[in-house]
GROMACS .gro file of N, CA, C and O in nm:
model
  456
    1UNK      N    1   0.171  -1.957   0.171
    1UNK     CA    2   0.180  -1.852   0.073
    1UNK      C    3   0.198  -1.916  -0.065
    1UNK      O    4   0.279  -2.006  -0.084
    2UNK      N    5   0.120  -1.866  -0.158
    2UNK     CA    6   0.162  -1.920  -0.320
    2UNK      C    7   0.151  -1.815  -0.402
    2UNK      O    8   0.082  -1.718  -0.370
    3UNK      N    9   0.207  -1.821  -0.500
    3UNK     CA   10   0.214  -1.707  -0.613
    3UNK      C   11   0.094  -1.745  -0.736
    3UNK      O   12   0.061  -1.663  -0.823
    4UNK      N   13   0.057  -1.834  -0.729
    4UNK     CA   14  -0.103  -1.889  -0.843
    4UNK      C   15  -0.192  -1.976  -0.773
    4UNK      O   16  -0.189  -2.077  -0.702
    5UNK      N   17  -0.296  -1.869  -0.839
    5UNK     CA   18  -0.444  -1.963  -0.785
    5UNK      C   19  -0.408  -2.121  -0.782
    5UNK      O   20  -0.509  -2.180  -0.742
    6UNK      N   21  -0.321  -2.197  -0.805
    6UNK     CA   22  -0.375  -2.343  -0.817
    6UNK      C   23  -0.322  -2.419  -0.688
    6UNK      O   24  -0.320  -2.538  -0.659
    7UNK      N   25  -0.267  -2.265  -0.598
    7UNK     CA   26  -0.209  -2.361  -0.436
    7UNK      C   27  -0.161  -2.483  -0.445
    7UNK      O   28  -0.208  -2.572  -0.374
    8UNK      N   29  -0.025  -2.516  -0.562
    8UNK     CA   30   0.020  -2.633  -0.545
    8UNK      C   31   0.167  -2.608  -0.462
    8UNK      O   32   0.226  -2.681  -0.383
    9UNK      N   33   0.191  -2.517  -0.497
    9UNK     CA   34   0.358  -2.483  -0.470
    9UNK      C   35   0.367  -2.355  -0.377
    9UNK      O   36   0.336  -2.241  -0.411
   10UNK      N   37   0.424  -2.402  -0.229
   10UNK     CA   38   0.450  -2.323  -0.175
   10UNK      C   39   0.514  -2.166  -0.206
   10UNK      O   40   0.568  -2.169  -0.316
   11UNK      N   41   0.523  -2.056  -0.155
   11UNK     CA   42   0.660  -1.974  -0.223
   11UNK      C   43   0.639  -1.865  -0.095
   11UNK      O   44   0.549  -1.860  -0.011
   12UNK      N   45   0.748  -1.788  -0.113
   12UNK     CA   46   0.782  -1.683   0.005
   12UNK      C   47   0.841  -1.569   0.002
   12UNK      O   48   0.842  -1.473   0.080
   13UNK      N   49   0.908  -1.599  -0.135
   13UNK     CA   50   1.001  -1.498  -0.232
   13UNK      C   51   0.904  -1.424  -0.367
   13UNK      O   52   0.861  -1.500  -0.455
   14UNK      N   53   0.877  -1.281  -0.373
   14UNK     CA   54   0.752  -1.256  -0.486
   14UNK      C   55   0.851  -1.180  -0.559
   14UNK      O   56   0.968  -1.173  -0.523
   15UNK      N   57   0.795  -1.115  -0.678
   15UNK     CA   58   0.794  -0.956  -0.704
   15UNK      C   59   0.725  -0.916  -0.711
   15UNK      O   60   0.617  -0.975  -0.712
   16UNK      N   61   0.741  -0.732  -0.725
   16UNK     CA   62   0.606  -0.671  -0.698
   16UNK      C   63   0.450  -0.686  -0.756
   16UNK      O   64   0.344  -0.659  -0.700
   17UNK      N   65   0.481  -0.747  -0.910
   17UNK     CA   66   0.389  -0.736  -1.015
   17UNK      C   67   0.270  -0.885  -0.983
   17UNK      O   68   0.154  -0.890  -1.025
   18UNK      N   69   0.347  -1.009  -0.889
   18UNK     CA   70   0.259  -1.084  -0.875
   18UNK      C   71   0.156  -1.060  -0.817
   18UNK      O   72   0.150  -0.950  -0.762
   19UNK      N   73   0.034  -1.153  -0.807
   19UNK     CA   74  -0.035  -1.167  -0.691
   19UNK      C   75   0.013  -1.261  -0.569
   19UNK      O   76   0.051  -1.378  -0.573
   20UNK      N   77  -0.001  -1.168  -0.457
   20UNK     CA   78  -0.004  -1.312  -0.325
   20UNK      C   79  -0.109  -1.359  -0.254
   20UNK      O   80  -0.169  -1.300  -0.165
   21UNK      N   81  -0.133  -1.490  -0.305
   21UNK     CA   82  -0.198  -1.578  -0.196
   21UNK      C   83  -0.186  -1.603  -0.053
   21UNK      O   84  -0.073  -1.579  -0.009
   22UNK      N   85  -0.254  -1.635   0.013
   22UNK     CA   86  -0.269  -1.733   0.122
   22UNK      C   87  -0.398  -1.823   0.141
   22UNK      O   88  -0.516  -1.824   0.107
   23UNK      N   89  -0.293  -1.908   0.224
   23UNK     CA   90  -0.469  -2.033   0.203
   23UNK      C   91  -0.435  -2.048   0.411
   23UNK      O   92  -0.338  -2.104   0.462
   24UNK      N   93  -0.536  -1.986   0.477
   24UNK     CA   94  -0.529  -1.998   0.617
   24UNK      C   95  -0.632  -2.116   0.668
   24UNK      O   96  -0.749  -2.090   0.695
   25UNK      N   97  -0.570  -2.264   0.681
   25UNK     CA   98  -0.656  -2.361   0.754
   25UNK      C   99  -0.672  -2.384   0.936
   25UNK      O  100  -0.613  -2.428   1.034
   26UNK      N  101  -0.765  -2.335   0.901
   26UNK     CA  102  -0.861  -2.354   1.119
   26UNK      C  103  -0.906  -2.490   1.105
   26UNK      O  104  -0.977  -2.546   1.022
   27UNK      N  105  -0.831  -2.536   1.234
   27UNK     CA  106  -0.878  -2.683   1.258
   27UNK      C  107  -0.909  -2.712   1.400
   27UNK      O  108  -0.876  -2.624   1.479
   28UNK      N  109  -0.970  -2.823   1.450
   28UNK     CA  110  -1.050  -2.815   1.532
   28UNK      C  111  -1.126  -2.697   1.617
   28UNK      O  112  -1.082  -2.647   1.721
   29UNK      N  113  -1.238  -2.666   1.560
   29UNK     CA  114  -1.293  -2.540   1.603
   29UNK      C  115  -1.429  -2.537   1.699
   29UNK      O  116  -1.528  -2.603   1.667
   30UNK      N  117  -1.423  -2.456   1.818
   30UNK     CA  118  -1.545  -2.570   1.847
   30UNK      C  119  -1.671  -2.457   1.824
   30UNK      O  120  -1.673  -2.355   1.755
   31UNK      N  121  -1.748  -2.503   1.887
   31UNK     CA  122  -1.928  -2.409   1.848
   31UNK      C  123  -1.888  -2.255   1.897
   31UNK      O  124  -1.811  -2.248   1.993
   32UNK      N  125  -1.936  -2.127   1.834
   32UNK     CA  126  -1.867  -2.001   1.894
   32UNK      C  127  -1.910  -1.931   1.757
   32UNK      O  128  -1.953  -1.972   1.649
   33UNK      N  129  -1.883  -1.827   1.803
   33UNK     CA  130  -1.872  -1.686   1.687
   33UNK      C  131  -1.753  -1.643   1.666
   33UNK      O  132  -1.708  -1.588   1.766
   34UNK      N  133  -1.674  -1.646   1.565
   34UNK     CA  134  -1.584  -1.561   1.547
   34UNK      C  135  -1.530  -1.520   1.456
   34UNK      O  136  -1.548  -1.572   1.345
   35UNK      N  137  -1.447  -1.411   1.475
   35UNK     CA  138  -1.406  -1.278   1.377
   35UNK      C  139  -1.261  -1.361   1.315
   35UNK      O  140  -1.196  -1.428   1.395
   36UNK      N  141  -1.222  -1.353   1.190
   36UNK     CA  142  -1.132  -1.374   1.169
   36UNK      C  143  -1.040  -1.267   1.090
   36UNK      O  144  -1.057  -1.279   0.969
   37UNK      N  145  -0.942  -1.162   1.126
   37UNK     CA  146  -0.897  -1.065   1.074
   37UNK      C  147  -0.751  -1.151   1.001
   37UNK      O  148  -0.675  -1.235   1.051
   38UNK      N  149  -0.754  -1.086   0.863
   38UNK     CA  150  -0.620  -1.116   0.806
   38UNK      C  151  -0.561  -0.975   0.761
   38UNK      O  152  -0.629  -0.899   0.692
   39UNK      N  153  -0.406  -0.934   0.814
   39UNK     CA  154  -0.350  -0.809   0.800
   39UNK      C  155  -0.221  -0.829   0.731
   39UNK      O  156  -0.128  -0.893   0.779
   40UNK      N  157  -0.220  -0.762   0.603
   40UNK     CA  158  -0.081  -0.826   0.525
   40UNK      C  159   0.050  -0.650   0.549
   40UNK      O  160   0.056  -0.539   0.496
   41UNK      N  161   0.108  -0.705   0.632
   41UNK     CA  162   0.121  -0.575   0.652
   41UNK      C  163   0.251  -0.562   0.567
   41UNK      O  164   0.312  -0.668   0.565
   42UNK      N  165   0.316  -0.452   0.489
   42UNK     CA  166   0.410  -0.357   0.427
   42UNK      C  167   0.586  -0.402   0.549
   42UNK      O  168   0.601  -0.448   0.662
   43UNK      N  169   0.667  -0.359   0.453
   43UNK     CA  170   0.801  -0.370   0.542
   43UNK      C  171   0.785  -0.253   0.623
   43UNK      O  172   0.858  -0.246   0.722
   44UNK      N  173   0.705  -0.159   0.603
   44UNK     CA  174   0.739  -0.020   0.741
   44UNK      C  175   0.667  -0.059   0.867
   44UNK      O  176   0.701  -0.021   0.979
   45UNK      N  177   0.551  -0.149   0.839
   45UNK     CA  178   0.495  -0.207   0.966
   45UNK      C  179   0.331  -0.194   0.933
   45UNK      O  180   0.236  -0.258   0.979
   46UNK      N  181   0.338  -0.052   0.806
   46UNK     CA  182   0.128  -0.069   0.785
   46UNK      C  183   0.083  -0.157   0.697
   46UNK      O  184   0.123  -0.213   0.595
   47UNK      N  185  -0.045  -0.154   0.790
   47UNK     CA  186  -0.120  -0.268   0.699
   47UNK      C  187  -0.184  -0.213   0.567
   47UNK      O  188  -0.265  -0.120   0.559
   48UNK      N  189  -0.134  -0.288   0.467
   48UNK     CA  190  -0.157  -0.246   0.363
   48UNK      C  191  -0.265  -0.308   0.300
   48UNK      O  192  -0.311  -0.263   0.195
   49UNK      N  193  -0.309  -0.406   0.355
   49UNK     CA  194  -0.460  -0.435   0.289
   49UNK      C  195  -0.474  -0.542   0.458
   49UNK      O  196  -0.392  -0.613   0.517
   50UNK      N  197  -0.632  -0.502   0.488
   50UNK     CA  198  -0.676  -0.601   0.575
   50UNK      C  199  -0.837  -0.685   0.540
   50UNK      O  200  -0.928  -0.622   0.486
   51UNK      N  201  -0.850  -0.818   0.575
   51UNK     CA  202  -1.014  -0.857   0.507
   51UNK      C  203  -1.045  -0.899   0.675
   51UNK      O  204  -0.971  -0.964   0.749
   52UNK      N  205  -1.196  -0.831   0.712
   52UNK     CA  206  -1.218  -1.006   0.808
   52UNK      C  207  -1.330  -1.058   0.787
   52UNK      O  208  -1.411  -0.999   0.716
   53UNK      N  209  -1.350  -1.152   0.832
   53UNK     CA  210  -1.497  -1.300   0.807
   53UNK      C  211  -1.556  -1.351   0.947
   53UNK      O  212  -1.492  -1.372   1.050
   54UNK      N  213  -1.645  -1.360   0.934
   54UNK     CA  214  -1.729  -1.363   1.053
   54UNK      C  215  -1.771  -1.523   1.000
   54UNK      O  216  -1.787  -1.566   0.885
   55UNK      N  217  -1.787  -1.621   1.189
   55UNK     CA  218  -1.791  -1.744   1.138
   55UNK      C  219  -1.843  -1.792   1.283
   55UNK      O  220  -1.790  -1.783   1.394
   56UNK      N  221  -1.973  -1.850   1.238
   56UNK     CA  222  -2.088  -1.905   1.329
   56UNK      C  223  -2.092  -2.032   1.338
   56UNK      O  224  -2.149  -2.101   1.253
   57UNK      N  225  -2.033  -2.078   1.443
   57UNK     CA  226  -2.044  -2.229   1.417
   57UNK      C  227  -2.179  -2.257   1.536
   57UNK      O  228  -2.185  -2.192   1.640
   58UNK      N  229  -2.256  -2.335   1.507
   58UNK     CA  230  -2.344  -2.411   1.612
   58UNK      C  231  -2.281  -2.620   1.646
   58UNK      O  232  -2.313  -2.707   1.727
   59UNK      N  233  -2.213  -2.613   1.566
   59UNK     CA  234  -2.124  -2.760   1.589
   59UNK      C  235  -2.010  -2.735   1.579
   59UNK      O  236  -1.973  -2.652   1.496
   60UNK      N  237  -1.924  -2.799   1.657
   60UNK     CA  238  -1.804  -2.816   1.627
   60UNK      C  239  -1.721  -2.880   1.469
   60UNK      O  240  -1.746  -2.992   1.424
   61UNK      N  241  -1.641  -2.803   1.417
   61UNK     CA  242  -1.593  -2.841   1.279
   61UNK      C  243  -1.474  -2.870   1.303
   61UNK      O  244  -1.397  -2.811   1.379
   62UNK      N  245  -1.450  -2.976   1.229
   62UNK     CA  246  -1.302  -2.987   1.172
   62UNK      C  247  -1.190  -2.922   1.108
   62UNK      O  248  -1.075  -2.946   1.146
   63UNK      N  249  -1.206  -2.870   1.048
   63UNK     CA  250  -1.148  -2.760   0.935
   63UNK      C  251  -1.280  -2.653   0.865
   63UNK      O  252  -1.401  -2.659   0.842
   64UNK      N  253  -1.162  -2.555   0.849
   64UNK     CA  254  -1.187  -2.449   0.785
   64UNK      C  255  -1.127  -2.381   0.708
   64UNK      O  256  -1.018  -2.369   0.764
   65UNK      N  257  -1.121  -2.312   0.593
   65UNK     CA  258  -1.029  -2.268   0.498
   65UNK      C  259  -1.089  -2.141   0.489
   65UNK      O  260  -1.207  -2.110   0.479
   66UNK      N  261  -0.975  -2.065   0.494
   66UNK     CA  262  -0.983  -1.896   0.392
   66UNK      C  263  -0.869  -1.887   0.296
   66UNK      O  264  -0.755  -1.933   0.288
   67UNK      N  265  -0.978  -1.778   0.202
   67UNK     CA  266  -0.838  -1.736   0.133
   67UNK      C  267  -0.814  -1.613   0.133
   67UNK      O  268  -0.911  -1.539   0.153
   68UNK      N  269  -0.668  -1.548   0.110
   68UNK     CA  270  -0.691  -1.408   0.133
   68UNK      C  271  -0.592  -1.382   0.019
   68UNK      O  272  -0.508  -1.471   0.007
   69UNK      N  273  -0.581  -1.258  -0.089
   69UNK     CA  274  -0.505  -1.205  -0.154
   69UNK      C  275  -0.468  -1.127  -0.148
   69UNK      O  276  -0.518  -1.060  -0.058
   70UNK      N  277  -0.334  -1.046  -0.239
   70UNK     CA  278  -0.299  -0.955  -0.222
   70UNK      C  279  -0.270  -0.914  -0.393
   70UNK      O  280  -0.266  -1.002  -0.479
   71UNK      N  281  -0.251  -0.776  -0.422
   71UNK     CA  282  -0.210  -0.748  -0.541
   71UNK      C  283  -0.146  -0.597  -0.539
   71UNK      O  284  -0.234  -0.514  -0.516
   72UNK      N  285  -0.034  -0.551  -0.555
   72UNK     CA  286  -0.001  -0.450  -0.567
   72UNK      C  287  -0.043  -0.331  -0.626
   72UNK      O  288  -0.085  -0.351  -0.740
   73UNK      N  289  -0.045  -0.232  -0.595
   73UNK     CA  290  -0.099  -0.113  -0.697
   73UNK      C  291   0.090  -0.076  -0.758
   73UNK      O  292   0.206  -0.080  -0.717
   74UNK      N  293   0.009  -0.040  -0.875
   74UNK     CA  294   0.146   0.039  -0.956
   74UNK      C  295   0.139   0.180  -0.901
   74UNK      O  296   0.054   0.229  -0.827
   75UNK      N  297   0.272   0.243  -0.964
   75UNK     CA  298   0.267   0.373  -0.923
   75UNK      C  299   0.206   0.457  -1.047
   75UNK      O  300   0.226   0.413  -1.160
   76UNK      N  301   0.136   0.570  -1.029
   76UNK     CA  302   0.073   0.637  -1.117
   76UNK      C  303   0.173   0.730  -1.177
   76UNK      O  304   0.270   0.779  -1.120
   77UNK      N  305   0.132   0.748  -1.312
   77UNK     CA  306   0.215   0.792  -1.470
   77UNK      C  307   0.301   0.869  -1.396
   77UNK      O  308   0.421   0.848  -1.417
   78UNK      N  309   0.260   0.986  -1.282
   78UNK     CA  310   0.359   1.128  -1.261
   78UNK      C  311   0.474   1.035  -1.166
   78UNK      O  312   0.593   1.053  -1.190
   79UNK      N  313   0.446   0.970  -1.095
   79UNK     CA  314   0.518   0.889  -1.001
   79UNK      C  315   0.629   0.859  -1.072
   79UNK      O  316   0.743   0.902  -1.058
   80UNK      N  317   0.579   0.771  -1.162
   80UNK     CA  318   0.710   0.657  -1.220
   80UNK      C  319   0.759   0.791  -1.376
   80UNK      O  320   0.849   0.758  -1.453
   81UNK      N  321   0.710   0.884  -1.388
   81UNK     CA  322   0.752   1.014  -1.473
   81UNK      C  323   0.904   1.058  -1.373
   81UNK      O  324   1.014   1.064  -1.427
   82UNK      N  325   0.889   1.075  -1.280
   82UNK     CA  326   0.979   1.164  -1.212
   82UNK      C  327   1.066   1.037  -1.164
   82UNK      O  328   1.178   1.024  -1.213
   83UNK      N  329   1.023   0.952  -1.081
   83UNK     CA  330   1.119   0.839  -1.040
   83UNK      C  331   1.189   0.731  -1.107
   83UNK      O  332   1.292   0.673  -1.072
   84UNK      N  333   1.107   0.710  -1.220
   84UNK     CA  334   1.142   0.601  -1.340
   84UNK      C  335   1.090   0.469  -1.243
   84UNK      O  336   1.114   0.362  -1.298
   85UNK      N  337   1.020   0.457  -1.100
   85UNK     CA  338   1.012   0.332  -1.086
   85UNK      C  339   0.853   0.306  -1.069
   85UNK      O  340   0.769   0.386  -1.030
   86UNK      N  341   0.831   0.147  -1.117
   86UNK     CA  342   0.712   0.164  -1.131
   86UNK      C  343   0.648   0.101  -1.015
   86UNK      O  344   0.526   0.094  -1.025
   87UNK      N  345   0.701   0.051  -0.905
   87UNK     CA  346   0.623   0.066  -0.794
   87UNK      C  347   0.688   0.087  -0.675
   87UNK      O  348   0.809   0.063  -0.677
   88UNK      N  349   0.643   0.124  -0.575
   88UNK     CA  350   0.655   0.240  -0.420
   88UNK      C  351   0.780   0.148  -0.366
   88UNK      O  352   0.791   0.025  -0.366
   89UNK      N  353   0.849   0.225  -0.331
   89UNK     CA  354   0.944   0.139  -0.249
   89UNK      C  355   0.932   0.098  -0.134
   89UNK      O  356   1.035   0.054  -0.082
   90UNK      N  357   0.805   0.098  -0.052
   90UNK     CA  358   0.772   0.078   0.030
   90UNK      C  359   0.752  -0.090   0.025
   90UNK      O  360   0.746  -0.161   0.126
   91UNK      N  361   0.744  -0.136  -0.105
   91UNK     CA  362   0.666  -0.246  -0.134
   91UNK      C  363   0.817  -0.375  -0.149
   91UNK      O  364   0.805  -0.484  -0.205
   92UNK      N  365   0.922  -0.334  -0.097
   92UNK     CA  366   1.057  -0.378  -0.182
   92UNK      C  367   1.088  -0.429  -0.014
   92UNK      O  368   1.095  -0.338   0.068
   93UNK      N  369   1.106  -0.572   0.037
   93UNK     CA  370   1.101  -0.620   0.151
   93UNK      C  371   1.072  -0.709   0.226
   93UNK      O  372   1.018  -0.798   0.159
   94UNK      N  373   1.081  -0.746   0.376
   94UNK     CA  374   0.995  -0.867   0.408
   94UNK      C  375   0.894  -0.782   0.454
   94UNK      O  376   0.893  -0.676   0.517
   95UNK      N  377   0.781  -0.884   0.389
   95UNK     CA  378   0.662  -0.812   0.479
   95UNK      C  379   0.559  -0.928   0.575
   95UNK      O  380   0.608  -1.041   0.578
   96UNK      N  381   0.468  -0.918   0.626
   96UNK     CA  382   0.428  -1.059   0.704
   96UNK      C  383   0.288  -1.035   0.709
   96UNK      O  384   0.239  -0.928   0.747
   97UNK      N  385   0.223  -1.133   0.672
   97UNK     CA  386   0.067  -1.170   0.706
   97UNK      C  387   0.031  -1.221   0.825
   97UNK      O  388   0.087  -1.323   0.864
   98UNK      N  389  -0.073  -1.155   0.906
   98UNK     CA  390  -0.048  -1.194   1.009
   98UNK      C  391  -0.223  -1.212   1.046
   98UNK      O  392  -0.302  -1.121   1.022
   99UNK      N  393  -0.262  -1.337   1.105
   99UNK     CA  394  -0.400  -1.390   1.117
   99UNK      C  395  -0.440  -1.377   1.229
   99UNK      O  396  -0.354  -1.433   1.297
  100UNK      N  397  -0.535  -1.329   1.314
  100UNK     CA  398  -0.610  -1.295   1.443
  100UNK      C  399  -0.753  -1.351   1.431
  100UNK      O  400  -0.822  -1.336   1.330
  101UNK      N  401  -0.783  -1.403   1.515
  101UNK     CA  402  -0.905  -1.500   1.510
  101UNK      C  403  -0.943  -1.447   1.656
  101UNK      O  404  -0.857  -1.461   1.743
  102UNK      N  405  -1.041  -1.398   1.682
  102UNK     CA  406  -1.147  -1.274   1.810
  102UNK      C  407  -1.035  -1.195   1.840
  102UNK      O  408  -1.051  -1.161   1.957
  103UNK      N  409  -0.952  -1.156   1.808
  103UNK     CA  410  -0.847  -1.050   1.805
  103UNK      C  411  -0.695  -1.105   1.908
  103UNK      O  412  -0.624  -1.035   1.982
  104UNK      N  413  -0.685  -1.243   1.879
  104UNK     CA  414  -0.545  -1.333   1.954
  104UNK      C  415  -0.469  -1.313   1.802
  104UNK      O  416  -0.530  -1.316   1.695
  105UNK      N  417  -0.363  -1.299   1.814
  105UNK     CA  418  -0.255  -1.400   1.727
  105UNK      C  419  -0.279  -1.500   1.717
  105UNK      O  420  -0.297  -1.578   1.811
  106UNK      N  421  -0.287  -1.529   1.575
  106UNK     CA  422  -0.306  -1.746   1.550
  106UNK      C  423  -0.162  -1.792   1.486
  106UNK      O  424  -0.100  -1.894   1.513
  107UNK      N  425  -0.124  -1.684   1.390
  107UNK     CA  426  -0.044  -1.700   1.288
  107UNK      C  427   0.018  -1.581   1.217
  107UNK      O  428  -0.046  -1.483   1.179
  108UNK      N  429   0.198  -1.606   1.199
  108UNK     CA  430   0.264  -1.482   1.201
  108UNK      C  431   0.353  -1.582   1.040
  108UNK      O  432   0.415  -1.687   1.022
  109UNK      N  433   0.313  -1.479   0.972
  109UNK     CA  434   0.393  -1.530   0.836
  109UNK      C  435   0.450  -1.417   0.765
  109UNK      O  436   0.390  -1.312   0.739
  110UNK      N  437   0.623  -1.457   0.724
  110UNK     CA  438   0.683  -1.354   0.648
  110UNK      C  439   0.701  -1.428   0.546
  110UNK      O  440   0.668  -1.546   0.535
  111UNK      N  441   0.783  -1.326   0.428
  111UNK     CA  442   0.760  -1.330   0.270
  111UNK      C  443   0.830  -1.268   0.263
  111UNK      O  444   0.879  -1.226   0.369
  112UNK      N  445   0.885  -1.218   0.130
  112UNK     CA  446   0.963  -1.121   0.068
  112UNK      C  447   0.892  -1.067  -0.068
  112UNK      O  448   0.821  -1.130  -0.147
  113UNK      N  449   0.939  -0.908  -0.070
  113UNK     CA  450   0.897  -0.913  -0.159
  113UNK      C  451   1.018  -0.846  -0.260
  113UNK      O  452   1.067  -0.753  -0.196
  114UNK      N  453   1.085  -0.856  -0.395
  114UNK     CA  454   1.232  -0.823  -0.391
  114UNK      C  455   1.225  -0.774  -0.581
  114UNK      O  456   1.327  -0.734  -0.638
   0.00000   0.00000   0.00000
């Protein structure tokens, strides 16, 4: 997980207004088709944004890299009018990215977001 495009510095701890990265590396992969779903899911448990990538190998590879982001929506004018806050509290938490490659668990990652 990183908080800037330049993936030097790990992080795990956000606030709402950043963007979140991930950089997901597949290594030894062999010849096959497959789906790769990334699900960043919310502290209530939904997935609040999901991407997947489809990936054809005819040779076996070494590595592979994705990237996946995230960016919060603000709350709209009447929202943060009546609540004074400017984004969902839904968004205030650990939440976890979680990677499925032909629909297995590969990788279970939490974060905060505070």
């Amino acid at each position: 997980m990183y908080g800037e495009s330049d993936f030097t510095v790990e992080k795990y701890t956000f606030t709402p207004e950043e963007k979140f990265f991930a950089v997901i590396d597949l290594t030894e992969i062999p010849p096959g088709e497959y789906l790769i779903t990334i699900d960043w899911q919310n502290p209530t448990g939904q997935i609040a944004r999901q991407s997947s990538h489809s990936l054809l190998l005819e040779d076996p590879k070494d590595h592979f890299r994705l990237y996946s982001w995230l960016k919060l929506w603000k709350n709209g004018f009447l929202t943060r009018s009546f609540t004074g806050r400017e984004f969902n509290d839904n968004y205030f938490g650990e939440w976890h990215l979680a990677v499925y490659v032909n629909g297995q668990l590969v990788v279970r990652q939490q974060f905060q977001v505070t």
